[in-house]
Amino acid sequence: MTKNFFEVKNVDFSVSGKTKVKDVSFSIKNEGDVICLLGPSGIGKTTILRTIAGLEKIDEGSIELNNKTLSSKKINVEPENRNISLAFQENSLFPHYTVEKNILLVENAKQFLGTRNL
Amino acid sequence: MFKNLNIWFISSLIVSIGVLIPIITVSLSFFEDTSNYYQILKETFLLEYIFNSLTLLVSVLILTFFIGTTCAYLVSFYSFPLSNFFKWALILSFAVPPYIYAYSLTAFFENYGTAFTILTNVFGEGTYNKHIPKFDGLLGAILSLSFSLYAYVYILSRASFLYQSQNQIDLGRSLGFSKLKSLYSLILPSARPAIVAGLSLVAMETLAEFGAVDFFSINTLTTGIYNSWIAFDDLAFSNQLSFFLLLFIFALFIIENLSRKKAKYHFNSKGGFKQKEKIKLSGKKSFFAFMFCFIIFFLSFLFPLSQMLYWTIKFPENFFDIDVVTLTLNTVYLVILSSIVLIVFSLISNYGNRVSKNKFLNFLSTLSISGYAIPGVILAVAFITFVAWFDENIVKSLGFLSIKKVFIGSILGLVLVYFVRFYSLAFNGIKSGYEKINISVDESSYLLGYSKKKTFMNIHVPFLRNSLLFIVILISLEIVRELPITLILRPFNFETFATTAYISASEDLLEAAAVPSLFLILIASFFIIITSKYILRESND
């Protein structure tokens, strides 16, 4: 059986003792596959995306990409080293930079990051 | 609890604990034994100390409330001759510390003082002394503190008035309210949090005031604190007195907070705000509005400035008695060192709080900014107490050489205590800058591949540049004016304009105090003028 390209396994995440998501699991079989995360408002879709991007640390379970563990109870790869992008709902431009500089920041980042995985 | 433990969290924690040490020292001394000075004081002057402190506090609060809110109301709601000039000129009173105002007041009204000279020159020789009112003692201190501190109330209430919507004023009109009724039943209650914030700063400064109170020889709790340490060598009791002072300040805050119940004072940012139109005054009303602002500007700034200028010109020899270059260099040296320390550590602490999102750290940081509420005399004494304890119990027991000389009577010690005292200025200044950066900006940066350090250096620091400049100037302003900490902890033969003025005045050489006082006012005014737009804009936010 071939290993999945991306895998979220039994992920738990809580803030100040309050459980936000519990025992979440899903996978993406091949690189380039498009999946959709569906659910009612407040169920934790954004939270799951944030844990995948590394913006939140998980309490239990694991997140793996290309056979590499990005998050688990013990391991936490920093977001800047994950090579994962996320589009925010709200405006997150750098307010003190011009439009040009905002775009150049992305270009500069691409130079050292190469192509995005996810 | 410590899920997001990282180097920023630890650095931030260390900074907060470091700032808290003198504050904790003051609090812990509450449980220590004191000498019989407490007994002596209780039987003699304690009631007088408390009465004077309360009288001073209540009078200054009433006067600053009246002056600050009236000026803010006039320049925010009305247009009259020079109203745009007064808008920023009224902040210039910050350049005159209460002790310099006290020197000016005495110099002008004393027997054969400036008032006497003016009357003699205008009306010829006469027995004017007995007719010239004397503004000394408690009255002198109340006036000095009020004219020096009202700007706190002015700035904050003006900012709040600016955010009041035209809708609210129109509502008052439609209810048939007169302008006066609108003022006390709509405008002032809406600005209550800002006015209270301004008054609480005034309260802290009043209770912490040393120079003016000492100059007028008034026995207040601050004097008691100083005396119990200097005259009776009872550090524990001086700390206990200051602890009581702090409790008193906190009690005021709590009462105010409780009295608000659940009232909300902010406007819905999504709508309902209508820009106010200033009412153009004419005739008598315009004249009275102009005169009120002018008299306050004159009394709070022009009067002490001209008194010091007059004496500097009248007694030019004093100008050559002080080494202006050395005093300037000393001040600049302290300003640069303190600014660097304050900015660097406040940035670290703020960023640590931001990335850690830890409630415990947040609580510690909030607690650590309370240093601003502690009188400078107490902070200096608490610092000496802690260094002495640390030296005796830790350093010497480990067999190392004493560290007292490194921290007491040294620039390092002075800068460290400035750090504790003015930490809230730097911390809150940076915090308000940070609040304008959405957290998703940080997250975008991480996802673009920037580490926390790179995000801090490449995204945050450039964004905060203007706030940092503003904070540096505020710190400079505070350090140029600061007296008690510098007086107690400065190295031997190291003087600033403030200490030189104080020493001359305490030797009854008021004329000699004029030159350093004048320089102090001019430097502080320069700092205020270059940041006035920013002060008024920032206070709006």
CSV table of N, CA, C and O in Angstrom, one decimal, chain B residues 384-478:
chain,number,residue,atom,x,y,z
B,384,ILE,N,18.2,50.2,45.8
B,384,ILE,CA,19.4,50.1,46.7
B,384,ILE,C,19.1,48.9,47.6
B,384,ILE,O,20.1,48.1,47.9
B,385,THR,N,17.9,48.8,48.2
B,385,THR,CA,17.6,47.7,49.1
B,385,THR,C,17.9,46.3,48.4
B,385,THR,O,18.5,45.5,49.0
B,386,PHE,N,17.4,46.2,47.2
B,386,PHE,CA,17.6,44.9,46.5
B,386,PHE,C,19.0,44.6,46.3
B,386,PHE,O,19.5,43.5,46.5
B,387,VAL,N,19.8,45.6,45.8
B,387,VAL,CA,21.2,45.4,45.5
B,387,VAL,C,22.0,45.0,46.7
B,387,VAL,O,22.8,44.1,46.7
B,388,ALA,N,21.7,45.7,47.8
B,388,ALA,CA,22.3,45.5,49.1
B,388,ALA,C,22.0,44.0,49.6
B,388,ALA,O,22.9,43.3,50.0
B,389,TRP,N,20.8,43.6,49.5
B,389,TRP,CA,20.4,42.3,49.9
B,389,TRP,C,21.0,41.2,49.0
B,389,TRP,O,21.6,40.3,49.5
B,390,PHE,N,21.0,41.5,47.7
B,390,PHE,CA,21.6,40.5,46.7
B,390,PHE,C,23.1,40.4,47.0
B,390,PHE,O,23.7,39.3,46.9
B,391,ASP,N,23.8,41.5,47.3
B,391,ASP,CA,25.2,41.6,47.5
B,391,ASP,C,25.6,40.8,48.7
B,391,ASP,O,26.5,40.0,48.7
B,392,GLU,N,24.8,41.0,49.8
B,392,GLU,CA,25.1,40.4,51.1
B,392,GLU,C,24.8,38.9,51.1
B,392,GLU,O,25.6,38.0,51.5
B,393,ASN,N,23.6,38.5,50.5
B,393,ASN,CA,23.1,37.1,50.6
B,393,ASN,C,23.5,36.2,49.5
B,393,ASN,O,23.6,35.0,49.7
B,394,ILE,N,23.8,36.8,48.3
B,394,ILE,CA,24.1,35.9,47.2
B,394,ILE,C,25.6,36.1,46.8
B,394,ILE,O,26.4,35.1,46.8
B,395,VAL,N,25.9,37.3,46.4
B,395,VAL,CA,27.3,37.5,45.8
B,395,VAL,C,28.4,37.2,46.8
B,395,VAL,O,29.3,36.4,46.5
B,396,LYS,N,28.3,37.8,48.0
B,396,LYS,CA,29.3,37.5,49.0
B,396,LYS,C,29.4,36.1,49.5
B,396,LYS,O,30.5,35.5,49.7
B,397,SER,N,28.2,35.5,49.6
B,397,SER,CA,28.2,34.1,50.1
B,397,SER,C,28.8,33.2,49.1
B,397,SER,O,29.3,32.1,49.4
B,398,LEU,N,28.8,33.6,47.8
B,398,LEU,CA,29.5,32.8,46.8
B,398,LEU,C,30.9,33.1,46.6
B,398,LEU,O,31.6,32.5,45.8
B,399,GLY,N,31.4,34.1,47.5
B,399,GLY,CA,32.8,34.4,47.5
B,399,GLY,C,33.3,35.4,46.5
B,399,GLY,O,34.5,35.6,46.2
B,400,PHE,N,32.3,36.1,45.8
B,400,PHE,CA,32.7,37.1,44.8
B,400,PHE,C,32.8,38.4,45.5
B,400,PHE,O,32.4,38.6,46.6
B,401,LEU,N,33.5,39.4,44.7
B,401,LEU,CA,33.6,40.7,45.2
B,401,LEU,C,32.3,41.5,45.2
B,401,LEU,O,31.4,41.1,44.4
B,402,SER,N,32.2,42.4,46.1
B,402,SER,CA,30.9,43.2,46.2
B,402,SER,C,30.5,43.9,44.9
B,402,SER,O,31.4,44.4,44.2
B,403,ILE,N,29.3,43.8,44.6
B,403,ILE,CA,28.8,44.5,43.3
B,403,ILE,C,28.1,45.8,43.6
B,403,ILE,O,27.6,46.4,42.7
B,404,LYS,N,28.1,46.2,44.9
B,404,LYS,CA,27.4,47.5,45.2
B,404,LYS,C,27.9,48.6,44.3
B,404,LYS,O,27.1,49.4,43.8
B,405,LYS,N,29.2,48.8,44.2
B,405,LYS,CA,29.7,49.9,43.4
B,405,LYS,C,29.3,49.9,42.0
B,405,LYS,O,29.3,50.9,41.3
B,406,VAL,N,29.1,48.7,41.5
B,406,VAL,CA,28.7,48.6,40.0
B,406,VAL,C,27.3,49.2,39.8
B,406,VAL,O,27.0,49.8,38.8
B,407,PHE,N,26.4,49.0,40.8
B,407,PHE,CA,25.0,49.4,40.7
B,407,PHE,C,24.6,50.6,41.4
B,407,PHE,O,23.7,51.3,41.0
B,408,ILE,N,25.3,50.9,42.5
B,408,ILE,CA,24.9,52.1,43.3
B,408,ILE,C,25.8,53.3,43.1
B,408,ILE,O,27.0,53.1,43.2
B,409,GLY,N,25.3,54.4,42.7
B,409,GLY,CA,26.1,55.6,42.4
B,409,GLY,C,26.8,55.4,41.1
B,409,GLY,O,28.0,55.8,40.9
B,410,SER,N,26.2,54.7,40.2
B,410,SER,CA,26.8,54.5,38.8
B,410,SER,C,25.7,54.7,37.8
B,410,SER,O,24.5,54.7,38.0
B,411,ILE,N,26.3,54.9,36.5
B,411,ILE,CA,25.4,55.2,35.4
B,411,ILE,C,24.5,53.9,35.2
B,411,ILE,O,23.3,54.1,34.9
B,412,LEU,N,25.1,52.8,35.4
B,412,LEU,CA,24.4,51.5,35.1
B,412,LEU,C,23.1,51.5,36.0
B,412,LEU,O,22.0,51.2,35.6
B,413,GLY,N,23.3,51.7,37.3
B,413,GLY,CA,22.2,51.7,38.3
B,413,GLY,C,21.2,52.7,37.9
B,413,GLY,O,20.0,52.4,38.0
B,414,LEU,N,21.6,53.9,37.6
B,414,LEU,CA,20.7,55.0,37.2
B,414,LEU,C,19.8,54.6,36.0
B,414,LEU,O,18.6,54.7,36.0
B,415,VAL,N,20.5,54.0,35.0
B,415,VAL,CA,19.8,53.6,33.8
B,415,VAL,C,18.8,52.5,34.1
B,415,VAL,O,17.7,52.5,33.6
B,416,LEU,N,19.2,51.6,35.0
B,416,LEU,CA,18.3,50.5,35.3
B,416,LEU,C,17.0,50.9,36.0
B,416,LEU,O,15.9,50.5,35.8
B,417,VAL,N,17.2,51.9,36.9
B,417,VAL,CA,16.0,52.4,37.6
B,417,VAL,C,15.1,53.3,36.7
B,417,VAL,O,13.9,53.2,36.8
B,418,TYR,N,15.8,54.0,35.8
B,418,TYR,CA,15.0,54.7,34.8
B,418,TYR,C,14.2,53.7,34.0
B,418,TYR,O,13.0,53.9,33.6
B,419,PHE,N,14.9,52.6,33.7
B,419,PHE,CA,14.2,51.5,33.0
B,419,PHE,C,12.9,51.1,33.6
B,419,PHE,O,11.9,51.0,33.0
B,420,VAL,N,13.0,50.8,34.9
B,420,VAL,CA,11.8,50.4,35.7
B,420,VAL,C,10.8,51.5,35.7
B,420,VAL,O,9.6,51.2,35.5
B,421,ARG,N,11.2,52.7,35.9
B,421,ARG,CA,10.3,53.8,36.1
B,421,ARG,C,9.5,54.1,34.8
B,421,ARG,O,8.3,54.3,34.7
B,422,PHE,N,10.3,54.1,33.6
B,422,PHE,CA,9.7,54.5,32.4
B,422,PHE,C,9.3,53.3,31.5
B,422,PHE,O,9.0,53.5,30.3
B,423,TYR,N,9.4,52.1,32.0
B,423,TYR,CA,9.1,50.9,31.2
B,423,TYR,C,7.7,51.0,30.6
B,423,TYR,O,7.5,50.6,29.5
B,424,SER,N,6.8,51.5,31.4
B,424,SER,CA,5.4,51.5,31.0
B,424,SER,C,5.2,52.4,29.8
B,424,SER,O,4.4,52.1,28.9
B,425,LEU,N,6.0,53.5,29.7
B,425,LEU,CA,5.9,54.4,28.6
B,425,LEU,C,6.3,53.7,27.3
B,425,LEU,O,5.6,53.7,26.3
B,426,ALA,N,7.5,53.0,27.4
B,426,ALA,CA,8.0,52.3,26.2
B,426,ALA,C,7.1,51.1,25.9
B,426,ALA,O,6.8,50.8,24.7
B,427,PHE,N,6.8,50.3,26.9
B,427,PHE,CA,6.0,49.1,26.7
B,427,PHE,C,4.7,49.4,26.1
B,427,PHE,O,4.3,48.8,25.0
B,428,ASN,N,4.0,50.4,26.7
B,428,ASN,CA,2.6,50.7,26.2
B,428,ASN,C,2.7,51.4,24.8
B,428,ASN,O,1.8,51.2,24.0
B,429,GLY,N,3.7,52.2,24.6
B,429,GLY,CA,3.9,52.8,23.3
B,429,GLY,C,4.0,51.8,22.2
B,429,GLY,O,3.4,51.9,21.1
B,430,ILE,N,4.9,50.8,22.4
B,430,ILE,CA,5.1,49.8,21.4
B,430,ILE,C,3.9,48.9,21.3
B,430,ILE,O,3.5,48.5,20.2
B,431,LYS,N,3.2,48.6,22.4
B,431,LYS,CA,2.0,47.8,22.4
B,431,LYS,C,1.0,48.4,21.5
B,431,LYS,O,0.3,47.8,20.7
B,432,SER,N,0.8,49.8,21.7
B,432,SER,CA,-0.3,50.4,20.9
B,432,SER,C,0.1,50.4,19.4
B,432,SER,O,-0.8,50.3,18.5
B,433,GLY,N,1.4,50.4,19.1
B,433,GLY,CA,1.9,50.3,17.7
B,433,GLY,C,1.6,48.9,17.2
B,433,GLY,O,1.1,48.7,16.1
B,434,TYR,N,1.8,47.9,18.1
B,434,TYR,CA,1.6,46.5,17.7
B,434,TYR,C,0.1,46.2,17.5
B,434,TYR,O,-0.2,45.4,16.6
B,435,GLU,N,-0.7,46.9,18.2
B,435,GLU,CA,-2.2,46.6,18.1
B,435,GLU,C,-2.7,47.0,16.7
B,435,GLU,O,-3.7,46.5,16.3
B,436,LYS,N,-1.9,47.8,16.0
B,436,LYS,CA,-2.3,48.2,14.7
B,436,LYS,C,-1.9,47.2,13.6
B,436,LYS,O,-2.2,47.3,12.4
B,437,ILE,N,-1.0,46.3,14.0
B,437,ILE,CA,-0.6,45.2,13.1
B,437,ILE,C,-1.4,44.0,13.3
B,437,ILE,O,-1.3,43.3,14.4
B,438,ASN,N,-2.2,43.6,12.3
B,438,ASN,CA,-3.1,42.5,12.5
B,438,ASN,C,-2.2,41.2,12.6
B,438,ASN,O,-1.1,41.1,11.9
B,439,ILE,N,-2.6,40.3,13.4
B,439,ILE,CA,-1.8,39.1,13.7
B,439,ILE,C,-1.6,38.3,12.4
B,439,ILE,O,-0.6,37.6,12.2
B,440,SER,N,-2.6,38.4,11.4
B,440,SER,CA,-2.4,37.7,10.2
B,440,SER,C,-1.3,38.2,9.4
B,440,SER,O,-0.8,37.5,8.5
B,441,VAL,N,-0.8,39.4,9.6
B,441,VAL,CA,0.4,39.9,9.0
B,441,VAL,C,1.6,39.1,9.4
B,441,VAL,O,2.4,38.7,8.5
B,442,ASP,N,1.7,38.7,10.7
B,442,ASP,CA,2.8,37.9,11.1
B,442,ASP,C,2.7,36.5,10.5
B,442,ASP,O,3.7,36.0,10.0
B,443,GLU,N,1.4,36.0,10.4
B,443,GLU,CA,1.3,34.7,9.9
B,443,GLU,C,1.6,34.6,8.4
B,443,GLU,O,2.2,33.7,8.0
B,444,SER,N,1.2,35.7,7.7
B,444,SER,CA,1.6,35.7,6.3
B,444,SER,C,3.1,35.7,6.1
B,444,SER,O,3.6,35.0,5.3
B,445,SER,N,3.7,36.4,7.0
B,445,SER,CA,5.2,36.5,7.0
B,445,SER,C,5.8,35.1,7.2
B,445,SER,O,6.7,34.7,6.5
B,446,TYR,N,5.3,34.4,8.2
B,446,TYR,CA,5.8,33.0,8.5
B,446,TYR,C,5.6,32.2,7.3
B,446,TYR,O,6.5,31.4,6.9
B,447,LEU,N,4.4,32.3,6.7
B,447,LEU,CA,4.1,31.4,5.6
B,447,LEU,C,4.9,31.7,4.3
B,447,LEU,O,5.0,30.9,3.4
B,448,LEU,N,5.4,33.0,4.3
B,448,LEU,CA,6.3,33.4,3.2
B,448,LEU,C,7.7,32.9,3.4
B,448,LEU,O,8.6,33.1,2.6
B,449,GLY,N,7.9,32.3,4.6
B,449,GLY,CA,9.2,31.8,4.9
B,449,GLY,C,10.1,32.6,5.8
B,449,GLY,O,11.3,32.3,6.0
B,450,TYR,N,9.5,33.7,6.3
B,450,TYR,CA,10.3,34.5,7.3
B,450,TYR,C,10.2,33.9,8.7
B,450,TYR,O,9.1,33.6,9.1
B,451,SER,N,11.3,33.8,9.3
B,451,SER,CA,11.3,33.2,10.7
B,451,SER,C,10.8,34.3,11.6
B,451,SER,O,10.6,35.4,11.2
B,452,LYS,N,10.6,33.9,12.9
B,452,LYS,CA,10.1,34.9,13.9
B,452,LYS,C,11.1,36.1,14.0
B,452,LYS,O,10.7,37.3,14.1
B,453,LYS,N,12.4,35.8,14.0
B,453,LYS,CA,13.4,36.9,14.1
B,453,LYS,C,13.3,37.8,12.8
B,453,LYS,O,13.4,39.0,13.0
B,454,LYS,N,13.2,37.2,11.7
B,454,LYS,CA,13.1,38.0,10.4
B,454,LYS,C,11.9,38.7,10.4
B,454,LYS,O,11.8,39.9,9.9
B,455,THR,N,10.8,38.2,10.8
B,455,THR,CA,9.5,38.9,10.9
B,455,THR,C,9.6,40.1,11.8
B,455,THR,O,9.2,41.2,11.4
B,456,PHE,N,10.3,39.9,12.9
B,456,PHE,CA,10.5,41.0,13.9
B,456,PHE,C,11.3,42.1,13.2
B,456,PHE,O,10.9,43.3,13.3
B,457,MET,N,12.4,41.7,12.6
B,457,MET,CA,13.4,42.7,12.1
B,457,MET,C,12.8,43.3,10.8
B,457,MET,O,13.0,44.5,10.6
B,458,ASN,N,12.3,42.5,9.9
B,458,ASN,CA,11.9,43.0,8.5
B,458,ASN,C,10.5,43.6,8.4
B,458,ASN,O,10.2,44.4,7.6
B,459,ILE,N,9.6,43.1,9.3
B,459,ILE,CA,8.2,43.5,9.2
B,459,ILE,C,7.8,44.4,10.3
B,459,ILE,O,7.3,45.5,10.1
B,460,HIS,N,8.1,44.0,11.6
B,460,HIS,CA,7.6,44.8,12.7
B,460,HIS,C,8.4,46.1,12.9
B,460,HIS,O,7.9,47.1,13.1
B,461,VAL,N,9.8,45.9,13.0
B,461,VAL,CA,10.6,47.1,13.3
B,461,VAL,C,10.3,48.3,12.3
B,461,VAL,O,10.1,49.4,12.8
B,462,PRO,N,10.3,48.0,11.0
B,462,PRO,CA,10.0,49.1,10.1
B,462,PRO,C,8.6,49.7,10.3
B,462,PRO,O,8.4,50.9,10.2
B,463,PHE,N,7.7,48.8,10.6
B,463,PHE,CA,6.3,49.3,10.9
B,463,PHE,C,6.3,50.2,12.1
B,463,PHE,O,5.6,51.2,12.2
B,464,LEU,N,7.0,49.8,13.1
B,464,LEU,CA,7.0,50.5,14.4
B,464,LEU,C,7.9,51.7,14.5
B,464,LEU,O,8.0,52.4,15.5
B,465,ARG,N,8.6,52.0,13.4
B,465,ARG,CA,9.7,53.0,13.4
B,465,ARG,C,9.2,54.3,13.9
B,465,ARG,O,9.8,54.9,14.8
B,466,ASN,N,8.0,54.8,13.4
B,466,ASN,CA,7.5,56.1,13.9
B,466,ASN,C,7.2,56.1,15.4
B,466,ASN,O,7.4,57.0,16.1
B,467,SER,N,6.5,54.9,15.8
B,467,SER,CA,6.2,54.8,17.2
B,467,SER,C,7.4,54.8,18.1
B,467,SER,O,7.5,55.5,19.1
B,468,LEU,N,8.5,54.2,17.6
B,468,LEU,CA,9.7,54.1,18.4
B,468,LEU,C,10.3,55.5,18.5
B,468,LEU,O,10.8,55.9,19.6
B,469,LEU,N,10.3,56.3,17.4
B,469,LEU,CA,10.8,57.6,17.5
B,469,LEU,C,10.1,58.4,18.5
B,469,LEU,O,10.7,59.2,19.3
B,470,PHE,N,8.8,58.3,18.5
B,470,PHE,CA,7.9,59.0,19.4
B,470,PHE,C,8.2,58.6,20.8
B,470,PHE,O,8.4,59.5,21.7
B,471,ILE,N,8.4,57.3,21.1
B,471,ILE,CA,8.7,56.8,22.4
B,471,ILE,C,10.1,57.4,22.9
B,471,ILE,O,10.2,57.8,24.0
B,472,VAL,N,11.1,57.4,22.0
B,472,VAL,CA,12.4,57.9,22.3
B,472,VAL,C,12.3,59.3,22.8
B,472,VAL,O,12.9,59.7,23.8
B,473,ILE,N,11.5,60.1,22.1
B,473,ILE,CA,11.3,61.5,22.5
B,473,ILE,C,10.6,61.7,23.8
B,473,ILE,O,11.0,62.5,24.7
B,474,LEU,N,9.6,60.8,24.0
B,474,LEU,CA,8.9,60.9,25.3
B,474,LEU,C,9.8,60.5,26.5
B,474,LEU,O,9.8,61.1,27.5
B,475,ILE,N,10.6,59.5,26.2
B,475,ILE,CA,11.6,59.0,27.2
B,475,ILE,C,12.6,60.2,27.5
B,475,ILE,O,12.9,60.5,28.7
B,476,SER,N,13.0,60.8,26.4
B,476,SER,CA,14.0,61.9,26.6
B,476,SER,C,13.4,63.0,27.4
B,476,SER,O,14.0,63.6,28.3
B,477,LEU,N,12.1,63.3,27.1
B,477,LEU,CA,11.4,64.4,27.8
B,477,LEU,C,11.4,64.0,29.3
B,477,LEU,O,11.6,64.9,30.2
B,478,GLU,N,11.0,62.8,29.6
B,478,GLU,CA,10.9,62.4,31.0
B,478,GLU,C,12.3,62.4,31.7
B,478,GLU,O,12.4,62.8,32.9
